[in-house]
Amino acid sequence: MKSGSRNSCTHRVGFGMDVHRLVEGRALVLGGITIPSPVGLEGHSDADVLLHAISDALLGAAGLGDIGQHFPDTDPRFKGVASLSLLNRVGALLEQEGYRVVNIDSTVLLEKPKVAPYTNAMRSAIARTLGIQPDQISIKATTSEGLGEIGRGEGAAAYAVALVSSR
Ligand code: MG
């Protein structure tokens, strides 16, 4: 944090969103938790759409770019990687820059399966990874009411906002 800068502020907000396609033969990993499902999210990493949105919200709040810049999907090191480990690195980057997480709010958009039974486990996994408390993380889930690509079960989306403060 450049404390002497005229633009210095104590709180900053960030936004992130992500979309991944649902395909057969992949595990469905959301918020770091594997959910029983006949289809899973396709991507270079484990394609955890929720953690990608949250990571982008955190990076955005800190003005540190996006996960595509930090973890390019052309880099073989990130092939099949657990997105919790990417989130861990995002948390470390923020800490390095002198930011701490105030809270995260997020919404997963997925037709099925139901996400609600798993949100507490996701909050715990994310909290552990970022070194914060589960009550600093909110995860909401909704469907697309059968409308569009998500409604047809072709994919999932996630949106997140994060508030960070400088030490
Ligand atoms: Mg992604």
mmCIF file with all atom_site columns, C-alpha atoms and ligand atoms in Angstrom:
data_model
loop_
_atom_site.group_PDB
_atom_site.id
_atom_site.type_symbol
_atom_site.label_atom_id
_atom_site.label_alt_id
_atom_site.label_comp_id
_atom_site.label_asym_id
_atom_site.label_entity_id
_atom_site.label_seq_id
_atom_site.pdbx_PDB_ins_code
_atom_site.Cartn_x
_atom_site.Cartn_y
_atom_site.Cartn_z
_atom_site.occupancy
_atom_site.B_iso_or_equiv
_atom_site.pdbx_formal_charge
_atom_site.auth_seq_id
_atom_site.auth_comp_id
_atom_site.auth_asym_id
_atom_site.auth_atom_id
_atom_site.pdbx_PDB_model_num
ATOM   1   C  CA . MET A 1 1   ? 0.000   0.000   0.000   1.00 0.00 ? 1   MET A CA 1
ATOM   2   C  CA . LYS A 1 2   ? 1.341   3.405   -0.917  1.00 0.00 ? 2   LYS A CA 1
ATOM   3   C  CA . SER A 1 3   ? 0.237   5.162   2.256   1.00 0.00 ? 3   SER A CA 1
ATOM   4   C  CA . GLY A 1 4   ? 1.533   8.500   1.071   1.00 0.00 ? 4   GLY A CA 1
ATOM   5   C  CA . SER A 1 5   ? -0.479  8.464   -2.134  1.00 0.00 ? 5   SER A CA 1
ATOM   6   C  CA . ARG A 1 6   ? -3.312  10.948  -2.540  1.00 0.00 ? 6   ARG A CA 1
ATOM   7   C  CA . ASN A 1 7   ? -5.579  8.107   -3.619  1.00 0.00 ? 7   ASN A CA 1
ATOM   8   C  CA . SER A 1 8   ? -4.918  5.995   -0.537  1.00 0.00 ? 8   SER A CA 1
ATOM   9   C  CA . CYS A 1 9   ? -8.073  4.665   1.056   1.00 0.00 ? 9   CYS A CA 1
ATOM   10  C  CA . THR A 1 10  ? -8.802  2.236   3.811   1.00 0.00 ? 10  THR A CA 1
ATOM   11  C  CA . HIS A 1 11  ? -11.440 0.115   2.061   1.00 0.00 ? 11  HIS A CA 1
ATOM   12  C  CA . ARG A 1 12  ? -11.661 -1.132  -1.512  1.00 0.00 ? 12  ARG A CA 1
ATOM   13  C  CA . VAL A 1 13  ? -14.312 -3.214  -3.246  1.00 0.00 ? 13  VAL A CA 1
ATOM   14  C  CA . GLY A 1 14  ? -13.782 -5.740  -6.032  1.00 0.00 ? 14  GLY A CA 1
ATOM   15  C  CA . PHE A 1 15  ? -16.018 -7.719  -8.365  1.00 0.00 ? 15  PHE A CA 1
ATOM   16  C  CA . GLY A 1 16  ? -15.509 -11.034 -10.117 1.00 0.00 ? 16  GLY A CA 1
ATOM   17  C  CA . MET A 1 17  ? -17.529 -13.292 -12.377 1.00 0.00 ? 17  MET A CA 1
ATOM   18  C  CA . ASP A 1 18  ? -16.854 -16.538 -14.180 1.00 0.00 ? 18  ASP A CA 1
ATOM   19  C  CA . VAL A 1 19  ? -18.591 -19.096 -16.388 1.00 0.00 ? 19  VAL A CA 1
ATOM   20  C  CA . HIS A 1 20  ? -17.654 -22.712 -17.121 1.00 0.00 ? 20  HIS A CA 1
ATOM   21  C  CA . ARG A 1 21  ? -19.258 -25.356 -19.277 1.00 0.00 ? 21  ARG A CA 1
ATOM   22  C  CA . LEU A 1 22  ? -20.734 -28.523 -17.696 1.00 0.00 ? 22  LEU A CA 1
ATOM   23  C  CA . VAL A 1 23  ? -19.577 -31.773 -19.309 1.00 0.00 ? 23  VAL A CA 1
ATOM   24  C  CA . GLU A 1 24  ? -19.646 -35.493 -18.586 1.00 0.00 ? 24  GLU A CA 1
ATOM   25  C  CA . GLY A 1 25  ? -16.540 -37.141 -17.155 1.00 0.00 ? 25  GLY A CA 1
ATOM   26  C  CA . ARG A 1 26  ? -15.490 -34.257 -14.907 1.00 0.00 ? 26  ARG A CA 1
ATOM   27  C  CA . ALA A 1 27  ? -15.881 -33.817 -11.147 1.00 0.00 ? 27  ALA A CA 1
ATOM   28  C  CA . LEU A 1 28  ? -18.126 -30.957 -10.055 1.00 0.00 ? 28  LEU A CA 1
ATOM   29  C  CA . VAL A 1 29  ? -15.958 -28.854 -7.744  1.00 0.00 ? 29  VAL A CA 1
ATOM   30  C  CA . LEU A 1 30  ? -17.548 -25.732 -6.285  1.00 0.00 ? 30  LEU A CA 1
ATOM   31  C  CA . GLY A 1 31  ? -16.086 -23.620 -3.516  1.00 0.00 ? 31  GLY A CA 1
ATOM   32  C  CA . GLY A 1 32  ? -13.376 -26.251 -3.072  1.00 0.00 ? 32  GLY A CA 1
ATOM   33  C  CA . ILE A 1 33  ? -15.947 -28.982 -2.359  1.00 0.00 ? 33  ILE A CA 1
ATOM   34  C  CA . THR A 1 34  ? -16.626 -31.921 -4.684  1.00 0.00 ? 34  THR A CA 1
ATOM   35  C  CA . ILE A 1 35  ? -20.378 -32.307 -5.150  1.00 0.00 ? 35  ILE A CA 1
ATOM   36  C  CA . PRO A 1 36  ? -21.928 -35.560 -6.405  1.00 0.00 ? 36  PRO A CA 1
ATOM   37  C  CA . SER A 1 37  ? -23.131 -34.898 -9.956  1.00 0.00 ? 37  SER A CA 1
ATOM   38  C  CA . PRO A 1 38  ? -23.261 -36.734 -13.314 1.00 0.00 ? 38  PRO A CA 1
ATOM   39  C  CA . VAL A 1 39  ? -21.570 -33.721 -14.925 1.00 0.00 ? 39  VAL A CA 1
ATOM   40  C  CA . GLY A 1 40  ? -18.734 -31.440 -13.877 1.00 0.00 ? 40  GLY A CA 1
ATOM   41  C  CA . LEU A 1 41  ? -17.189 -28.140 -14.912 1.00 0.00 ? 41  LEU A CA 1
ATOM   42  C  CA . GLU A 1 42  ? -14.732 -28.154 -17.797 1.00 0.00 ? 42  GLU A CA 1
ATOM   43  C  CA . GLY A 1 43  ? -11.524 -26.142 -17.675 1.00 0.00 ? 43  GLY A CA 1
ATOM   44  C  CA . HIS A 1 44  ? -7.751  -26.105 -17.480 1.00 0.00 ? 44  HIS A CA 1
ATOM   45  C  CA . SER A 1 45  ? -7.771  -26.189 -13.668 1.00 0.00 ? 45  SER A CA 1
ATOM   46  C  CA . ASP A 1 46  ? -10.496 -27.949 -11.665 1.00 0.00 ? 46  ASP A CA 1
ATOM   47  C  CA . ALA A 1 47  ? -12.747 -25.220 -13.183 1.00 0.00 ? 47  ALA A CA 1
ATOM   48  C  CA . ASP A 1 48  ? -14.151 -24.189 -9.797  1.00 0.00 ? 48  ASP A CA 1
ATOM   49  C  CA . VAL A 1 49  ? -16.275 -21.344 -11.126 1.00 0.00 ? 49  VAL A CA 1
ATOM   50  C  CA . LEU A 1 50  ? -17.068 -19.989 -7.638  1.00 0.00 ? 50  LEU A CA 1
ATOM   51  C  CA . LEU A 1 51  ? -13.442 -19.812 -6.503  1.00 0.00 ? 51  LEU A CA 1
ATOM   52  C  CA . HIS A 1 52  ? -12.492 -18.170 -9.792  1.00 0.00 ? 52  HIS A CA 1
ATOM   53  C  CA . ALA A 1 53  ? -15.129 -15.448 -9.281  1.00 0.00 ? 53  ALA A CA 1
ATOM   54  C  CA . ILE A 1 54  ? -14.013 -14.960 -5.667  1.00 0.00 ? 54  ILE A CA 1
ATOM   55  C  CA . SER A 1 55  ? -10.331 -14.851 -6.664  1.00 0.00 ? 55  SER A CA 1
ATOM   56  C  CA . ASP A 1 56  ? -11.081 -12.206 -9.302  1.00 0.00 ? 56  ASP A CA 1
ATOM   57  C  CA . ALA A 1 57  ? -13.105 -10.167 -6.800  1.00 0.00 ? 57  ALA A CA 1
ATOM   58  C  CA . LEU A 1 58  ? -10.168 -10.216 -4.355  1.00 0.00 ? 58  LEU A CA 1
ATOM   59  C  CA . LEU A 1 59  ? -7.613  -9.372  -7.043  1.00 0.00 ? 59  LEU A CA 1
ATOM   60  C  CA . GLY A 1 60  ? -9.906  -6.627  -8.332  1.00 0.00 ? 60  GLY A CA 1
ATOM   61  C  CA . ALA A 1 61  ? -10.297 -5.098  -4.880  1.00 0.00 ? 61  ALA A CA 1
ATOM   62  C  CA . ALA A 1 62  ? -6.526  -4.939  -4.531  1.00 0.00 ? 62  ALA A CA 1
ATOM   63  C  CA . GLY A 1 63  ? -6.022  -3.692  -8.102  1.00 0.00 ? 63  GLY A CA 1
ATOM   64  C  CA . LEU A 1 64  ? -3.900  -6.733  -8.891  1.00 0.00 ? 64  LEU A CA 1
ATOM   65  C  CA . GLY A 1 65  ? -5.361  -7.770  -12.235 1.00 0.00 ? 65  GLY A CA 1
ATOM   66  C  CA . ASP A 1 66  ? -7.195  -11.068 -12.728 1.00 0.00 ? 66  ASP A CA 1
ATOM   67  C  CA . ILE A 1 67  ? -6.561  -14.774 -12.330 1.00 0.00 ? 67  ILE A CA 1
ATOM   68  C  CA . GLY A 1 68  ? -5.994  -15.179 -16.075 1.00 0.00 ? 68  GLY A CA 1
ATOM   69  C  CA . GLN A 1 69  ? -2.899  -12.969 -15.705 1.00 0.00 ? 69  GLN A CA 1
ATOM   70  C  CA . HIS A 1 70  ? -1.597  -14.690 -12.588 1.00 0.00 ? 70  HIS A CA 1
ATOM   71  C  CA . PHE A 1 71  ? -2.446  -18.271 -13.570 1.00 0.00 ? 71  PHE A CA 1
ATOM   72  C  CA . PRO A 1 72  ? -2.619  -18.467 -17.399 1.00 0.00 ? 72  PRO A CA 1
ATOM   73  C  CA . ASP A 1 73  ? -4.594  -21.439 -18.754 1.00 0.00 ? 73  ASP A CA 1
ATOM   74  C  CA . THR A 1 74  ? -1.774  -22.016 -21.236 1.00 0.00 ? 74  THR A CA 1
ATOM   75  C  CA . ASP A 1 75  ? 0.638   -22.771 -18.372 1.00 0.00 ? 75  ASP A CA 1
ATOM   76  C  CA . PRO A 1 76  ? 0.997   -26.539 -17.821 1.00 0.00 ? 76  PRO A CA 1
ATOM   77  C  CA . ARG A 1 77  ? 1.744   -25.889 -14.129 1.00 0.00 ? 77  ARG A CA 1
ATOM   78  C  CA . PHE A 1 78  ? -1.918  -25.000 -13.623 1.00 0.00 ? 78  PHE A CA 1
ATOM   79  C  CA . LYS A 1 79  ? -3.380  -27.984 -15.505 1.00 0.00 ? 79  LYS A CA 1
ATOM   80  C  CA . GLY A 1 80  ? -5.842  -29.780 -13.215 1.00 0.00 ? 80  GLY A CA 1
ATOM   81  C  CA . VAL A 1 81  ? -4.762  -27.628 -10.277 1.00 0.00 ? 81  VAL A CA 1
ATOM   82  C  CA . ALA A 1 82  ? -7.140  -27.258 -7.326  1.00 0.00 ? 82  ALA A CA 1
ATOM   83  C  CA . SER A 1 83  ? -8.519  -23.738 -7.381  1.00 0.00 ? 83  SER A CA 1
ATOM   84  C  CA . LEU A 1 84  ? -8.188  -23.622 -3.576  1.00 0.00 ? 84  LEU A CA 1
ATOM   85  C  CA . SER A 1 85  ? -4.422  -23.504 -4.144  1.00 0.00 ? 85  SER A CA 1
ATOM   86  C  CA . LEU A 1 86  ? -4.891  -20.610 -6.602  1.00 0.00 ? 86  LEU A CA 1
ATOM   87  C  CA . LEU A 1 87  ? -7.072  -18.841 -4.019  1.00 0.00 ? 87  LEU A CA 1
ATOM   88  C  CA . ASN A 1 88  ? -4.352  -19.436 -1.456  1.00 0.00 ? 88  ASN A CA 1
ATOM   89  C  CA . ARG A 1 89  ? -1.863  -17.662 -3.727  1.00 0.00 ? 89  ARG A CA 1
ATOM   90  C  CA . VAL A 1 90  ? -4.319  -14.821 -4.287  1.00 0.00 ? 90  VAL A CA 1
ATOM   91  C  CA . GLY A 1 91  ? -4.644  -14.452 -0.503  1.00 0.00 ? 91  GLY A CA 1
ATOM   92  C  CA . ALA A 1 92  ? -0.854  -14.359 -0.181  1.00 0.00 ? 92  ALA A CA 1
ATOM   93  C  CA . LEU A 1 93  ? -0.624  -11.664 -2.875  1.00 0.00 ? 93  LEU A CA 1
ATOM   94  C  CA . LEU A 1 94  ? -3.144  -9.496  -1.046  1.00 0.00 ? 94  LEU A CA 1
ATOM   95  C  CA . GLU A 1 95  ? -1.321  -9.961  2.232   1.00 0.00 ? 95  GLU A CA 1
ATOM   96  C  CA . GLN A 1 96  ? 1.942   -9.008  0.544   1.00 0.00 ? 96  GLN A CA 1
ATOM   97  C  CA . GLU A 1 97  ? 0.314   -5.767  -0.627  1.00 0.00 ? 97  GLU A CA 1
ATOM   98  C  CA . GLY A 1 98  ? -0.973  -5.026  2.870   1.00 0.00 ? 98  GLY A CA 1
ATOM   99  C  CA . TYR A 1 99  ? -4.641  -5.880  2.362   1.00 0.00 ? 99  TYR A CA 1
ATOM   100 C  CA . ARG A 1 100 ? -6.869  -7.989  4.543   1.00 0.00 ? 100 ARG A CA 1
ATOM   101 C  CA . VAL A 1 101 ? -10.253 -9.401  3.579   1.00 0.00 ? 101 VAL A CA 1
ATOM   102 C  CA . VAL A 1 102 ? -13.238 -7.761  5.260   1.00 0.00 ? 102 VAL A CA 1
ATOM   103 C  CA . ASN A 1 103 ? -15.925 -9.896  3.619   1.00 0.00 ? 103 ASN A CA 1
ATOM   104 C  CA . ILE A 1 104 ? -16.877 -11.750 0.467   1.00 0.00 ? 104 ILE A CA 1
ATOM   105 C  CA . ASP A 1 105 ? -20.374 -12.172 -0.927  1.00 0.00 ? 105 ASP A CA 1
ATOM   106 C  CA . SER A 1 106 ? -21.088 -14.496 -3.831  1.00 0.00 ? 106 SER A CA 1
ATOM   107 C  CA . THR A 1 107 ? -23.808 -16.179 -5.871  1.00 0.00 ? 107 THR A CA 1
ATOM   108 C  CA . VAL A 1 108 ? -23.568 -19.433 -7.823  1.00 0.00 ? 108 VAL A CA 1
ATOM   109 C  CA . LEU A 1 109 ? -25.897 -19.801 -10.796 1.00 0.00 ? 109 LEU A CA 1
ATOM   110 C  CA . LEU A 1 110 ? -26.471 -23.487 -11.529 1.00 0.00 ? 110 LEU A CA 1
ATOM   111 C  CA . GLU A 1 111 ? -29.581 -25.406 -12.558 1.00 0.00 ? 111 GLU A CA 1
ATOM   112 C  CA . LYS A 1 112 ? -28.699 -28.621 -10.710 1.00 0.00 ? 112 LYS A CA 1
ATOM   113 C  CA . PRO A 1 113 ? -27.647 -30.217 -8.439  1.00 0.00 ? 113 PRO A CA 1
ATOM   114 C  CA . LYS A 1 114 ? -28.701 -28.168 -5.435  1.00 0.00 ? 114 LYS A CA 1
ATOM   115 C  CA . VAL A 1 115 ? -25.750 -26.255 -4.001  1.00 0.00 ? 115 VAL A CA 1
ATOM   116 C  CA . ALA A 1 116 ? -27.315 -25.121 -0.704  1.00 0.00 ? 116 ALA A CA 1
ATOM   117 C  CA . PRO A 1 117 ? -26.468 -28.310 1.277   1.00 0.00 ? 117 PRO A CA 1
ATOM   118 C  CA . TYR A 1 118 ? -22.764 -27.687 0.605   1.00 0.00 ? 118 TYR A CA 1
ATOM   119 C  CA . THR A 1 119 ? -22.395 -23.957 1.166   1.00 0.00 ? 119 THR A CA 1
ATOM   120 C  CA . ASN A 1 120 ? -21.280 -24.252 4.795   1.00 0.00 ? 120 ASN A CA 1
ATOM   121 C  CA . ALA A 1 121 ? -18.530 -26.702 3.829   1.00 0.00 ? 121 ALA A CA 1
ATOM   122 C  CA . MET A 1 122 ? -17.477 -24.299 1.039   1.00 0.00 ? 122 MET A CA 1
ATOM   123 C  CA . ARG A 1 123 ? -17.351 -21.357 3.452   1.00 0.00 ? 123 ARG A CA 1
ATOM   124 C  CA . SER A 1 124 ? -15.143 -23.356 5.824   1.00 0.00 ? 124 SER A CA 1
ATOM   125 C  CA . ALA A 1 125 ? -12.786 -24.404 3.014   1.00 0.00 ? 125 ALA A CA 1
ATOM   126 C  CA . ILE A 1 126 ? -12.485 -20.829 1.715   1.00 0.00 ? 126 ILE A CA 1
ATOM   127 C  CA . ALA A 1 127 ? -12.049 -19.391 5.224   1.00 0.00 ? 127 ALA A CA 1
ATOM   128 C  CA . ARG A 1 128 ? -9.277  -21.892 6.002   1.00 0.00 ? 128 ARG A CA 1
ATOM   129 C  CA . THR A 1 129 ? -7.543  -21.103 2.732   1.00 0.00 ? 129 THR A CA 1
ATOM   130 C  CA . LEU A 1 130 ? -7.652  -17.331 3.230   1.00 0.00 ? 130 LEU A CA 1
ATOM   131 C  CA . GLY A 1 131 ? -7.010  -17.416 6.981   1.00 0.00 ? 131 GLY A CA 1
ATOM   132 C  CA . ILE A 1 132 ? -10.312 -15.701 7.774   1.00 0.00 ? 132 ILE A CA 1
ATOM   133 C  CA . GLN A 1 133 ? -13.547 -16.734 9.516   1.00 0.00 ? 133 GLN A CA 1
ATOM   134 C  CA . PRO A 1 134 ? -16.462 -18.480 7.755   1.00 0.00 ? 134 PRO A CA 1
ATOM   135 C  CA . ASP A 1 135 ? -18.795 -15.639 8.792   1.00 0.00 ? 135 ASP A CA 1
ATOM   136 C  CA . GLN A 1 136 ? -16.763 -13.322 6.530   1.00 0.00 ? 136 GLN A CA 1
ATOM   137 C  CA . ILE A 1 137 ? -17.911 -15.351 3.526   1.00 0.00 ? 137 ILE A CA 1
ATOM   138 C  CA . SER A 1 138 ? -21.402 -15.542 2.081   1.00 0.00 ? 138 SER A CA 1
ATOM   139 C  CA . ILE A 1 139 ? -22.346 -18.032 -0.647  1.00 0.00 ? 139 ILE A CA 1
ATOM   140 C  CA . LYS A 1 140 ? -25.786 -17.897 -2.199  1.00 0.00 ? 140 LYS A CA 1
ATOM   141 C  CA . ALA A 1 141 ? -27.156 -20.218 -4.858  1.00 0.00 ? 141 ALA A CA 1
ATOM   142 C  CA . THR A 1 142 ? -29.839 -19.767 -7.457  1.00 0.00 ? 142 THR A CA 1
ATOM   143 C  CA . THR A 1 143 ? -31.046 -21.387 -10.670 1.00 0.00 ? 143 THR A CA 1
ATOM   144 C  CA . SER A 1 144 ? -31.768 -19.782 -14.009 1.00 0.00 ? 144 SER A CA 1
ATOM   145 C  CA . GLU A 1 145 ? -35.399 -21.012 -13.917 1.00 0.00 ? 145 GLU A CA 1
ATOM   146 C  CA . GLY A 1 146 ? -34.764 -23.093 -17.018 1.00 0.00 ? 146 GLY A CA 1
ATOM   147 C  CA . LEU A 1 147 ? -33.854 -20.048 -19.110 1.00 0.00 ? 147 LEU A CA 1
ATOM   148 C  CA . GLY A 1 148 ? -30.836 -19.841 -21.419 1.00 0.00 ? 148 GLY A CA 1
ATOM   149 C  CA . GLU A 1 149 ? -27.639 -21.934 -21.447 1.00 0.00 ? 149 GLU A CA 1
ATOM   150 C  CA . ILE A 1 150 ? -27.421 -22.181 -17.668 1.00 0.00 ? 150 ILE A CA 1
ATOM   151 C  CA . GLY A 1 151 ? -31.101 -23.073 -17.470 1.00 0.00 ? 151 GLY A CA 1
ATOM   152 C  CA . ARG A 1 152 ? -30.498 -25.901 -19.954 1.00 0.00 ? 152 ARG A CA 1
ATOM   153 C  CA . GLY A 1 153 ? -27.739 -27.241 -17.706 1.00 0.00 ? 153 GLY A CA 1
ATOM   154 C  CA . GLU A 1 154 ? -24.969 -26.442 -20.185 1.00 0.00 ? 154 GLU A CA 1
ATOM   155 C  CA . GLY A 1 155 ? -22.878 -24.542 -17.672 1.00 0.00 ? 155 GLY A CA 1
ATOM   156 C  CA . ALA A 1 156 ? -22.590 -22.679 -14.414 1.00 0.00 ? 156 ALA A CA 1
ATOM   157 C  CA . ALA A 1 157 ? -21.761 -19.097 -13.541 1.00 0.00 ? 157 ALA A CA 1
ATOM   158 C  CA . ALA A 1 158 ? -20.661 -17.367 -10.371 1.00 0.00 ? 158 ALA A CA 1
ATOM   159 C  CA . TYR A 1 159 ? -20.513 -13.745 -9.238  1.00 0.00 ? 159 TYR A CA 1
ATOM   160 C  CA . ALA A 1 160 ? -18.617 -12.363 -6.256  1.00 0.00 ? 160 ALA A CA 1
ATOM   161 C  CA . VAL A 1 161 ? -17.841 -9.098  -4.556  1.00 0.00 ? 161 VAL A CA 1
ATOM   162 C  CA . ALA A 1 162 ? -15.090 -8.656  -2.003  1.00 0.00 ? 162 ALA A CA 1
ATOM   163 C  CA . LEU A 1 163 ? -14.293 -5.846  0.400   1.00 0.00 ? 163 LEU A CA 1
ATOM   164 C  CA . VAL A 1 164 ? -10.701 -5.477  1.548   1.00 0.00 ? 164 VAL A CA 1
ATOM   165 C  CA . SER A 1 165 ? -9.041  -3.004  3.867   1.00 0.00 ? 165 SER A CA 1
ATOM   166 C  CA . SER A 1 166 ? -5.479  -1.827  4.100   1.00 0.00 ? 166 SER A CA 1
ATOM   167 C  CA . ARG A 1 167 ? -3.660  -2.477  7.330   1.00 0.00 ? 167 ARG A CA 1
HETATM 168 MG MG . MG  B 2 .   ? -12.594 -19.866 -14.653 1.00 0.00 ? 1   MG  B MG 1
#
